[in-house]
Coordinates of C-alpha atoms in Angstrom, one line a residue:
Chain M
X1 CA -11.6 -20.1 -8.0
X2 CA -11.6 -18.5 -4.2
X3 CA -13.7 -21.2 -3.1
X4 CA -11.1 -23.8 -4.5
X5 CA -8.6 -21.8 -3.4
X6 CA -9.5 -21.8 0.3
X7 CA -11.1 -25.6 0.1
X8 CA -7.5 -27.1 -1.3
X9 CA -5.4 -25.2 1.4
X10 CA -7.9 -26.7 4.3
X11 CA -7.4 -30.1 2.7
X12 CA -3.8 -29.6 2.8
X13 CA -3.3 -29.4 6.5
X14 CA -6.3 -32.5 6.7
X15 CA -4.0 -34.3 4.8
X16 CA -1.0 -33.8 6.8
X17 CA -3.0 -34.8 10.3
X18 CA -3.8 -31.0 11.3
X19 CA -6.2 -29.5 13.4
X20 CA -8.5 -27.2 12.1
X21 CA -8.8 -24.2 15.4
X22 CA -10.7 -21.2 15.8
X23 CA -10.5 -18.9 18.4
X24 CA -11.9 -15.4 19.4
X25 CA -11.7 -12.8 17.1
X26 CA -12.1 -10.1 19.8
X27 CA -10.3 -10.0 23.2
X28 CA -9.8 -7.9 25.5
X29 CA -5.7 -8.1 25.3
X30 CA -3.4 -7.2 21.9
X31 CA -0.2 -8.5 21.2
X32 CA 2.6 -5.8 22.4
X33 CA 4.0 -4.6 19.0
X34 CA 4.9 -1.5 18.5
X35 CA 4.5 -1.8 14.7
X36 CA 1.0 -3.1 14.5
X37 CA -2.0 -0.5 15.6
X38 CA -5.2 -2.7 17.0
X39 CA -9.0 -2.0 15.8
X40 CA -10.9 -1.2 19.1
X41 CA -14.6 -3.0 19.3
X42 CA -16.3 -2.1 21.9
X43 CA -13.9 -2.1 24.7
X44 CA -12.0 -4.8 23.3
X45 CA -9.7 -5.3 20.6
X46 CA -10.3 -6.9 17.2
X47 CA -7.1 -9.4 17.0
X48 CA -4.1 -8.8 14.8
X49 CA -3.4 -12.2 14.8
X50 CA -4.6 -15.4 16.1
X51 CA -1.1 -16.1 17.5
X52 CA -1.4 -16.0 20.9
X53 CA -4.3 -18.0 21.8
X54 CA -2.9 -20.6 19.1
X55 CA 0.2 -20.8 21.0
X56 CA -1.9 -21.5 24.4
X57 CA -3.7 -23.7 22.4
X58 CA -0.2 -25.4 22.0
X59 CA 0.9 -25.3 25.5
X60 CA -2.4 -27.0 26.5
X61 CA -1.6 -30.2 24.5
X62 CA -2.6 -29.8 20.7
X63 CA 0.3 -30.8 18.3
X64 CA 0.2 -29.5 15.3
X65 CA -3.3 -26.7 14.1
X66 CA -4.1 -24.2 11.6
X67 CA -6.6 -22.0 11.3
X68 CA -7.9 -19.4 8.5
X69 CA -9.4 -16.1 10.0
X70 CA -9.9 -12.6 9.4
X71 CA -7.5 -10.3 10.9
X72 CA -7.7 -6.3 11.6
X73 CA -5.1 -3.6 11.9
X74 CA -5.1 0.1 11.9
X75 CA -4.1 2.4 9.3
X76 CA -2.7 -0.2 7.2
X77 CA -4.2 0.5 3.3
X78 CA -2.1 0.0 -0.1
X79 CA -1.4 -2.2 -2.8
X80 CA -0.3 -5.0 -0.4
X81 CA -2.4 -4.1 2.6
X82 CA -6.0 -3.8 3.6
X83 CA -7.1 -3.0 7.4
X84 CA -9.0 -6.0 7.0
X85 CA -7.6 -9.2 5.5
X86 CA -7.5 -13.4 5.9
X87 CA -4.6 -14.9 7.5
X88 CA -3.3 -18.7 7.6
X89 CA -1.7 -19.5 10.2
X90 CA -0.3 -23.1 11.2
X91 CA 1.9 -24.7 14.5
X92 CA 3.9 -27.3 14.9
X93 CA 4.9 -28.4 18.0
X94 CA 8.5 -29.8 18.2
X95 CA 9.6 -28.5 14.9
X96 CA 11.9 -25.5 13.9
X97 CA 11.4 -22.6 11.4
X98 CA 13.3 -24.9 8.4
X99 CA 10.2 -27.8 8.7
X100 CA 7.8 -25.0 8.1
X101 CA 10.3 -23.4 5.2
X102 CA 9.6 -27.2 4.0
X103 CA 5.5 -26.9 5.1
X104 CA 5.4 -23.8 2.3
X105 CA 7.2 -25.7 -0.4
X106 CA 4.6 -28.6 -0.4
X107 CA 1.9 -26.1 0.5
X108 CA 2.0 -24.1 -2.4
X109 CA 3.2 -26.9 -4.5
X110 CA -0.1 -28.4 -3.7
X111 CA -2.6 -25.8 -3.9
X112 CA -1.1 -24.6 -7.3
X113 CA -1.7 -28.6 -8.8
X114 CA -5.2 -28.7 -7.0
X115 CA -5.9 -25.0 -8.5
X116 CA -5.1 -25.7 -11.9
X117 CA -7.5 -28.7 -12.1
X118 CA -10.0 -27.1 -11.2
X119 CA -9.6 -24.6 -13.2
X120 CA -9.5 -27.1 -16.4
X121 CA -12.3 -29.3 -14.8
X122 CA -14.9 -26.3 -14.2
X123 CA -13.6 -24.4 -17.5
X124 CA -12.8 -21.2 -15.2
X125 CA -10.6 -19.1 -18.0
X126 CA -8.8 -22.0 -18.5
X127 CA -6.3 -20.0 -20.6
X128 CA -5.1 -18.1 -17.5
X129 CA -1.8 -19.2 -16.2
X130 CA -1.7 -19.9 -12.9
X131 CA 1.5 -17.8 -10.3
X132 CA 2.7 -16.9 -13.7
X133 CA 6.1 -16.6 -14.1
X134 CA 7.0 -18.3 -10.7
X135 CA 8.2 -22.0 -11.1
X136 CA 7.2 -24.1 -7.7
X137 CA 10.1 -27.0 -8.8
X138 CA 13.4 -27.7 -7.6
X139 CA 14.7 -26.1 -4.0
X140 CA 13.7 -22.9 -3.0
X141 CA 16.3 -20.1 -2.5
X142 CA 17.2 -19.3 1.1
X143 CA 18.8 -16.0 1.9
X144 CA 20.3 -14.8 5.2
X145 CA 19.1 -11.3 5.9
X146 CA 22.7 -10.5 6.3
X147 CA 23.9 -11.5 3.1
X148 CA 20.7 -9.7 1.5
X149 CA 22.5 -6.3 2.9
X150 CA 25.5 -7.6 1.2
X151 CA 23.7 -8.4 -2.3
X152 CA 21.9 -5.5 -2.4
X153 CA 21.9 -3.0 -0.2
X154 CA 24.4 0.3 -0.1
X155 CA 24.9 0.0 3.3
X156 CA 25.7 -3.0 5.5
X157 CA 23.0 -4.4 8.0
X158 CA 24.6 -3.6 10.9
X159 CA 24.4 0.5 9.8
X160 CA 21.7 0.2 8.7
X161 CA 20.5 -0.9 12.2
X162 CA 22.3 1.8 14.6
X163 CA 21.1 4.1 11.7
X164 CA 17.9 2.7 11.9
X165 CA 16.8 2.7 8.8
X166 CA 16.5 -1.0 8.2
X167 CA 12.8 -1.0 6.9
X168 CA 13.6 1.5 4.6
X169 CA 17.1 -0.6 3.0
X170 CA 14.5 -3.3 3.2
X171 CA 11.7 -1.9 0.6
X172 CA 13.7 0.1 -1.4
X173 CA 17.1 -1.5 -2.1
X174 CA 16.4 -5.4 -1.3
X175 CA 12.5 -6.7 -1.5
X176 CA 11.9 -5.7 -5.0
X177 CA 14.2 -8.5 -6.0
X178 CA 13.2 -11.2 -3.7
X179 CA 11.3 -14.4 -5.4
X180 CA 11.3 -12.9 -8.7
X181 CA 11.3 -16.6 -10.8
X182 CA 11.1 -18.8 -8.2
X183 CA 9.8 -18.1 -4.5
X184 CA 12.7 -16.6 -1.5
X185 CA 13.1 -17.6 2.1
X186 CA 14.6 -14.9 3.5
X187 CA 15.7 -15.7 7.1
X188 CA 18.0 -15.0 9.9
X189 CA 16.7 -12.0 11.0
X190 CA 18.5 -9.8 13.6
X191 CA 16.9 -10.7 17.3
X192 CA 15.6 -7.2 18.2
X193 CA 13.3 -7.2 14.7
X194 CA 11.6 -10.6 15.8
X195 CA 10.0 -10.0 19.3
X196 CA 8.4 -13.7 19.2
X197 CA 11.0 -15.8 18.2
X198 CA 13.6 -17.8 19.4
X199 CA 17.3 -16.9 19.5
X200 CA 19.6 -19.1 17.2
X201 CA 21.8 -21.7 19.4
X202 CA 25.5 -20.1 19.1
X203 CA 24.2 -16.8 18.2
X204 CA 23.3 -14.1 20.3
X205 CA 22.1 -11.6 17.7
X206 CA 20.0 -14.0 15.2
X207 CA 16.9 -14.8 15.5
X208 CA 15.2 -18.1 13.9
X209 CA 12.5 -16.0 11.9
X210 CA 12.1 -15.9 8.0
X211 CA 9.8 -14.5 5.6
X212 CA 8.9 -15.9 2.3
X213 CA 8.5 -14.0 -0.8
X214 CA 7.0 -14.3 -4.7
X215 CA 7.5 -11.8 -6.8
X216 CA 9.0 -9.2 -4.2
X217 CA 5.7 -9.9 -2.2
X218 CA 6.4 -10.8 1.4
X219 CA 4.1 -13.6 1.8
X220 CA 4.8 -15.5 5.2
X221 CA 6.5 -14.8 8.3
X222 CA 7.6 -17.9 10.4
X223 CA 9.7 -18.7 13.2
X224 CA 10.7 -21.0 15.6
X225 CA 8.8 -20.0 18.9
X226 CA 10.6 -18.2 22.1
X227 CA 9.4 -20.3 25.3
X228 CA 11.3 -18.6 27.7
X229 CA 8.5 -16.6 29.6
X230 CA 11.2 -14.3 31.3
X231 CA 13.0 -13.3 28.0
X232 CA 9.0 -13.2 26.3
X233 CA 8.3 -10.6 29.4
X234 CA 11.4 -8.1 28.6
X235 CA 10.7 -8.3 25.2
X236 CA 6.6 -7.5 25.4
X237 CA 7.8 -4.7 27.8
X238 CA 10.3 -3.2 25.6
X239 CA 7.2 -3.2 23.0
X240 CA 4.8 -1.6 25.4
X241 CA 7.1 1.1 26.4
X242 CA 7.5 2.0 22.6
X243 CA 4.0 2.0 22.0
X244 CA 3.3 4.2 25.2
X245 CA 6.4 6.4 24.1
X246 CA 5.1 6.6 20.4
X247 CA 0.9 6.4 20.3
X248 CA 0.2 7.3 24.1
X249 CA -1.6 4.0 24.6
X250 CA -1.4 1.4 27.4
X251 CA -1.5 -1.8 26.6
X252 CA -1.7 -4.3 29.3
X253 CA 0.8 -7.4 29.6
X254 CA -0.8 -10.6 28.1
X255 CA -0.6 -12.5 31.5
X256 CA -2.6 -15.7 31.1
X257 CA -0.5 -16.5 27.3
X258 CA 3.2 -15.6 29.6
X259 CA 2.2 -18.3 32.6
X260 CA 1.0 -20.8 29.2
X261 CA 4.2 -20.4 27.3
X262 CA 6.4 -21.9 29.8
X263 CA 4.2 -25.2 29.0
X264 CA 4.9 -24.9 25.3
X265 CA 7.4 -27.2 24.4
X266 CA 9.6 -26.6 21.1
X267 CA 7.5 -25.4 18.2
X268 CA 7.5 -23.2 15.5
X269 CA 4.6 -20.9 13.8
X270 CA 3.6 -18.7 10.7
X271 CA 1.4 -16.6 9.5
X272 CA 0.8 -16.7 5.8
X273 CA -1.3 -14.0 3.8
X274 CA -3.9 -15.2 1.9
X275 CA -5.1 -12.7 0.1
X276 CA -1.9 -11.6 -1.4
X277 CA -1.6 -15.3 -1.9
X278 CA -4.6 -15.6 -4.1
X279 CA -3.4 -12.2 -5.8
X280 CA -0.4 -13.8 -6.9
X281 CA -1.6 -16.8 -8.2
X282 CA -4.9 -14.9 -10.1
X283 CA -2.2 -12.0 -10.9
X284 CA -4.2 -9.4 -9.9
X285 CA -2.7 -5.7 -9.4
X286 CA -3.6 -5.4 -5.4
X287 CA -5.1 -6.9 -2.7
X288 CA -8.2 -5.1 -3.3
X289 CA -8.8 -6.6 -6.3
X290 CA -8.4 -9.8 -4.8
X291 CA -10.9 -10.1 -2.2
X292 CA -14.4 -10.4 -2.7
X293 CA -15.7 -7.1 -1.5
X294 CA -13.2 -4.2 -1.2
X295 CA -13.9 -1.1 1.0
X296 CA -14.5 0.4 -2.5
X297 CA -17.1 -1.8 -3.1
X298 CA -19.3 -0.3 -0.5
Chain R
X1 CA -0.6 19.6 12.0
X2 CA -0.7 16.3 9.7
X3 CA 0.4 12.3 10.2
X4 CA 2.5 10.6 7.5
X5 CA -0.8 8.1 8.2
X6 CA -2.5 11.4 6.3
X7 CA -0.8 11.5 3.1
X8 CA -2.6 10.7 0.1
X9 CA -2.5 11.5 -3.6
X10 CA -3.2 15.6 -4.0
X11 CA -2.4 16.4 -0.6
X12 CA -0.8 19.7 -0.4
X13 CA 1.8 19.9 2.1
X14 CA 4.6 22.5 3.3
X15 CA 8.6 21.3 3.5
X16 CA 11.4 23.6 4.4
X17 CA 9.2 26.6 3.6
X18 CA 7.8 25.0 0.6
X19 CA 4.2 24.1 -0.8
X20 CA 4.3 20.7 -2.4
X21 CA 1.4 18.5 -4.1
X22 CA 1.6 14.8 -3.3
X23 CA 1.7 13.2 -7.0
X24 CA 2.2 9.6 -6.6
X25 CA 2.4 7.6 -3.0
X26 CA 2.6 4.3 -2.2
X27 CA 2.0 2.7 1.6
X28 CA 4.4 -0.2 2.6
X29 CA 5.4 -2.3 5.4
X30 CA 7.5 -4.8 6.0
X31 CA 6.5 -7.9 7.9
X32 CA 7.5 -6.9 11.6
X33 CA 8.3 -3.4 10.5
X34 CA 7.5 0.1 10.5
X35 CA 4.7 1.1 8.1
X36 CA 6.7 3.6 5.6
X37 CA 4.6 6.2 3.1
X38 CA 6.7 7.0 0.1
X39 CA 5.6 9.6 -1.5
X40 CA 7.0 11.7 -5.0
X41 CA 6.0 15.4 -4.2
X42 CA 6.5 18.6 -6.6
X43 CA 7.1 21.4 -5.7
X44 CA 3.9 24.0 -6.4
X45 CA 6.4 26.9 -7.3
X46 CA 9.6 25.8 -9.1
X47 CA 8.2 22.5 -10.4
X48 CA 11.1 20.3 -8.8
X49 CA 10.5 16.7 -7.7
X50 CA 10.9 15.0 -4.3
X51 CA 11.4 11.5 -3.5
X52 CA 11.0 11.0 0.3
X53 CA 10.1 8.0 2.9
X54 CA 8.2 8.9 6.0
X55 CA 7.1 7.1 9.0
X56 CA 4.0 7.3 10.6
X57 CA 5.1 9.2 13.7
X58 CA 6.4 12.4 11.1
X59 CA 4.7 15.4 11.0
X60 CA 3.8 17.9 8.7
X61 CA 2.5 21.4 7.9
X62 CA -0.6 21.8 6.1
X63 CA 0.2 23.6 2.9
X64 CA -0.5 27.8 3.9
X65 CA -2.4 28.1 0.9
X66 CA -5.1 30.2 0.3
X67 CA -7.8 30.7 -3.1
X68 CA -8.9 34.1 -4.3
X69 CA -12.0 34.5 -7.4
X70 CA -10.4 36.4 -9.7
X71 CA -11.2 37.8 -13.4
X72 CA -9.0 37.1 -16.4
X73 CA -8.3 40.7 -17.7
X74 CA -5.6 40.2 -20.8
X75 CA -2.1 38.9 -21.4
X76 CA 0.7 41.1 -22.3
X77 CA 3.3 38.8 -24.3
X78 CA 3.8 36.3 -21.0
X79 CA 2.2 38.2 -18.3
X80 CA -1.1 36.8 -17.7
X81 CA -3.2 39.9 -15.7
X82 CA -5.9 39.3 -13.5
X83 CA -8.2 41.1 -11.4
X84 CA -9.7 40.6 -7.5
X85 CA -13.3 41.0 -8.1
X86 CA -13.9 42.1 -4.6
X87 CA -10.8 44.8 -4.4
X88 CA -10.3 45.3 -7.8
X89 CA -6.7 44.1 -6.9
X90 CA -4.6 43.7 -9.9
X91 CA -1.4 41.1 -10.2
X92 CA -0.1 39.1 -13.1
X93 CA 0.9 35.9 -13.2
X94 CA 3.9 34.0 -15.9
X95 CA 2.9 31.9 -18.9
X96 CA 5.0 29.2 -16.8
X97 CA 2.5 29.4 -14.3
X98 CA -0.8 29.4 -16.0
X99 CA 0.3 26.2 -17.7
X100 CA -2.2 23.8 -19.3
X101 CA -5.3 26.2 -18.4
X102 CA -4.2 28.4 -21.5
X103 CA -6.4 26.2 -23.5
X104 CA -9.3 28.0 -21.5
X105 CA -8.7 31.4 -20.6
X106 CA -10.8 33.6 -22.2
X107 CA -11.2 37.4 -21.4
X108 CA -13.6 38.1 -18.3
X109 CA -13.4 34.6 -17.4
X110 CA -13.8 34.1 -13.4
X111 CA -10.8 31.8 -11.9
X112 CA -9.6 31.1 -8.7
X113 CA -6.2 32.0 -8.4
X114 CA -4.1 30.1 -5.3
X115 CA -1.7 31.9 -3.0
X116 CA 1.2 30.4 -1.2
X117 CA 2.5 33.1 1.7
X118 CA 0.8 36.2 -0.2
X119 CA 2.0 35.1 -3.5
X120 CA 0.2 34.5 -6.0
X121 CA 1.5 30.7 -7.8
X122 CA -1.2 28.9 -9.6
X123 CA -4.6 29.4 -11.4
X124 CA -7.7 26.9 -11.1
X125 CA -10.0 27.2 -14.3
X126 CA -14.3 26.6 -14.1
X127 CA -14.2 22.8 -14.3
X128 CA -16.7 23.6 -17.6
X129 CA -15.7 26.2 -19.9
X130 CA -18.2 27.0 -22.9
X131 CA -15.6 27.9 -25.9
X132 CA -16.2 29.2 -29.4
X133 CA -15.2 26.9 -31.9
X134 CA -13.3 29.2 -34.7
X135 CA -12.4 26.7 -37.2
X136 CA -14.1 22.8 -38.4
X137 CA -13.8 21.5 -41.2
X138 CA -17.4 20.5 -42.7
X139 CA -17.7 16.8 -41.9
X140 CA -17.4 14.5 -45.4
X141 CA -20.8 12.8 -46.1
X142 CA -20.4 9.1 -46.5
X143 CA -17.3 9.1 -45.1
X144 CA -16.3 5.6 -44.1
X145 CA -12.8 5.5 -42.1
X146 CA -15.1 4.6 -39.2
X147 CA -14.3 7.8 -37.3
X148 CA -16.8 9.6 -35.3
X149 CA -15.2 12.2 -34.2
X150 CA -13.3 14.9 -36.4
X151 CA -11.0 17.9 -35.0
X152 CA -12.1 21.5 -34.1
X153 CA -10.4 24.2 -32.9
X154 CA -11.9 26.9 -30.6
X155 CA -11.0 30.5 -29.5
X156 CA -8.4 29.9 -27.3
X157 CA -6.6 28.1 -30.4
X158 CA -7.0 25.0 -28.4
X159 CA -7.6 21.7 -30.5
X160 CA -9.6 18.9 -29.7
X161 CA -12.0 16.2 -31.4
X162 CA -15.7 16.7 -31.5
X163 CA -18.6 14.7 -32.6
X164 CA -19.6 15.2 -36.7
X165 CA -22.5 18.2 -36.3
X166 CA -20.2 20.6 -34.6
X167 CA -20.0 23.7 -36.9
X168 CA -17.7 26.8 -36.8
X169 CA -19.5 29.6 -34.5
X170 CA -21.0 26.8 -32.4
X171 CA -20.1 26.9 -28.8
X172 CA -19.3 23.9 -26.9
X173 CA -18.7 22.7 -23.2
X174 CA -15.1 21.4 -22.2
X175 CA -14.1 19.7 -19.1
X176 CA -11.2 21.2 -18.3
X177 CA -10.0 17.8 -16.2
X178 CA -9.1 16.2 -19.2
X179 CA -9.8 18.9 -22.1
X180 CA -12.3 16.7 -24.0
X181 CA -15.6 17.7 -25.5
X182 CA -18.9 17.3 -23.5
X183 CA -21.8 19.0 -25.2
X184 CA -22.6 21.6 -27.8
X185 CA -24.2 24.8 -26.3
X186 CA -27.7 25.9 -27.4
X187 CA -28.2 29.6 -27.1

């Protein structure tokens, strides 16, 4: 079923004129996040995403690519999380965050017809229901992280920013209902929580960013891209002055991907997990127990 | 000192002057965010619960706690007396306290009481305890409800289910992790 799973999602993007990509898995710069802790390897870092050499990728002349890889971060175990796991990620170049809201609708739409043949053709417990309880039809539900506050949370989003304590609203109060019969875009996210993406036209404070969830699972995180080199520079410094502040480390300025992005024309990106992908469509309890070997399993 | 990136289930921990046990914790992060460790603690002398969130730059104390063998003596109505088998220390400590592990306390028995600030708070019985069983009822020949187990109790008054050839004045190994049978004793 994995093997279906990952051949129907590279047919997907074939299909839709796409270029298969791959680039290095270890370099010698990390993406400036303050969030994400990198695995050393020798010197280098192991990436946490593919993003930025996807996005040079971009600025050199490629259209729209994808890629499947395995990405590494520090620290990051649970339910939801392994250090290790198996990203998606896809660009478009000249498109905004709502075509790739649009990209996941036919995505998934896709995969979960392809999947279910193949799991009637090759008899693979063909009782199982496939994403159950999730139904792919009709439009998706888009919610504006503002409102979300509103809807669910007991304080509003801007408290909950000077307070700081927006991750925390965020898990406890809000995700657990996200995509609970049919999948959720939430999007509109407040600028200073989306350090890649671009600002919304009109509105200083909004960033175009969104993250999709099933099931209270968040399974994707897409924006439309920032191509301003000078706002990208603040931003990674603000980043690297955090992660000094917090963890002690230095982390150099990605140079050579700032001097690319002023090349990149309009585009927009995601990253999509696929192995909590494949745990909600097997239904699985964790990640873990959706990958092929665990660290358990060692 | 300890990172919220340390917490894990069992981890003892000390908050506002208190030891607590991590009983249940769950690791989350939201896309772009901070990675947040929620964690239900309880508190290893009143009992009391704790919900809490950290983040992975709070610290905490490691729990002060420290184990001392020590020898069952008697119980007087709820005082459960025990003895330092180096100093011949006594203390006692409440039928609250010794909990579950009254299934398997039997005179002279060597336990390792745990100590929070010079206090004495909690008692860890032998992981195997070998227990006399006091009553079974003789197993019914030809008996065909499919059961292969029937119920015993031992000294401690403590019940449990044992295979059919356990007789009264046997003795038999309990793991005290989950208070099943593991084997009769040959002596």
């Amino acid at each position: 079923m994995r093997a279906a799973f990952f051949r129907c999602i590279r047919e997907f993007f074939y299909n839709e004129n796409f270029l298969e990509v791959d680039t290095p898995l270890r370099q010698p710069v990390s993406i400036p996040e303050s969030t994400i802790i990198p695995v050393g390897s020798d010197g280098l870092y192991l990436q946490t995403s593919p993003e930025l050499c996807m996005k040079r990728l971009l600025a050199a002349g490629c259209t729209n690519i994808f890629q499947i890889c395995h990405c590494f971060r520090k620290e990051e175990r649970g339910r939801l999380h392994l250090e290790e796991f198996q990203m998606l990620e896809w660009y478009r170049s000249g498109a905004d965050y709502f075509q790739l809201m649009a990209d996941c609708e036919h995505l998934l739409r896709y995969v979960l017809v392809q999947l279910q043949s193949a799991q009637s053709e090759q008899n693979l417990n063909p009782e199982q229901k496939l994403l159950k309880g999730i139904s792919l039809q009709g439009k998706w539900h888009k919610l504006k992280v503002e409102d979300a506050f509103k809807q669910f949370s007991p304080v509003s989003l801007n408290r909950a920013l000077t307070e700081d304590c927006f991750d925390e609203i965020l898990v406890e109060y809000i995700e657990p209902f996200l995509g609970m019969d049919s999948p959720l875009f939430l999007y509109d996210y407040p600028v200073e929580l989306a350090s890649l993406a671009r600002k919304k036209e009109g509105e200083e404070t909004i960033a175009e960013r969104f993250e999709l969830y099933i099931k209270g699972v968040e399974l994707a995180n897409g924006f439309s891209e920032l191509t301003d080199a000078v706002e990208q520079r603040v931003r990674f410094q603000a980043e690297i002055d955090k992660i000094r502040e917090n963890y002690g480390h230095r982390i150099s300025m990605p140079e050579k991907f700032l001097s690319d992005i002023d090349r990149l024309g309009s585009a927009a990106g995601i990253a999509l997990g696929l192995d909590r992908l494949f745990m909600l469509v097997m239904d699985c309890p964790s990640v873990s127990a959706a990958v092929t070997f665990a660290e358990e399993d060692f | 000192m300890l990172n919220a990136s340390d917490l894990r289930k069992g981890l003892k921990v000390q908050i506002d002057g208190n030891p607590y046990i991590v009983t249940e914790f769950q690791f989350s992060k939201p896309g772009k965010g901070q990675a947040l460790y929620r964690c239900k603690m309880r508190n290893m002398i009143s009992g009391n619960q704790l919900v809490k969130t950290y983040r992975s730059n709070d610290k905490f104390e490691k729990a002060a706690l420290a184990e001392r063998n020590m020898q069952f003596l008697y119980n007087q109505g709820d005082e459960f007396h025990f003895m330092d088998t180096e100093n011949y220390e006594q203390l006692f400590l409440s039928r609250e306290q010794i909990g579950d592990n009254i299934h398997f306390l039997i005179d002279n028995m060597e336990v390792d009481v745990l100590f929070f600030d010079g206090m004495a708070i909690d008692v860890t019985v032998p992981t195997f305890v070998q227990l006399e069983v006091t009553t079974a009822d003789p197993w019914a020949k030809g008996d065909t409800s499919g059961n292969d187990t029937k119920p015993v109790t031992v000294e401690t008054g403590y019940e449990l289910q044992v295979p059919p050839f356990v007789v009264e004045g046997d003795k038999i190994q309990i793991d005290t992790r989950t208070g099943e049978y593991v084997t009769r004793v040959k002596e």
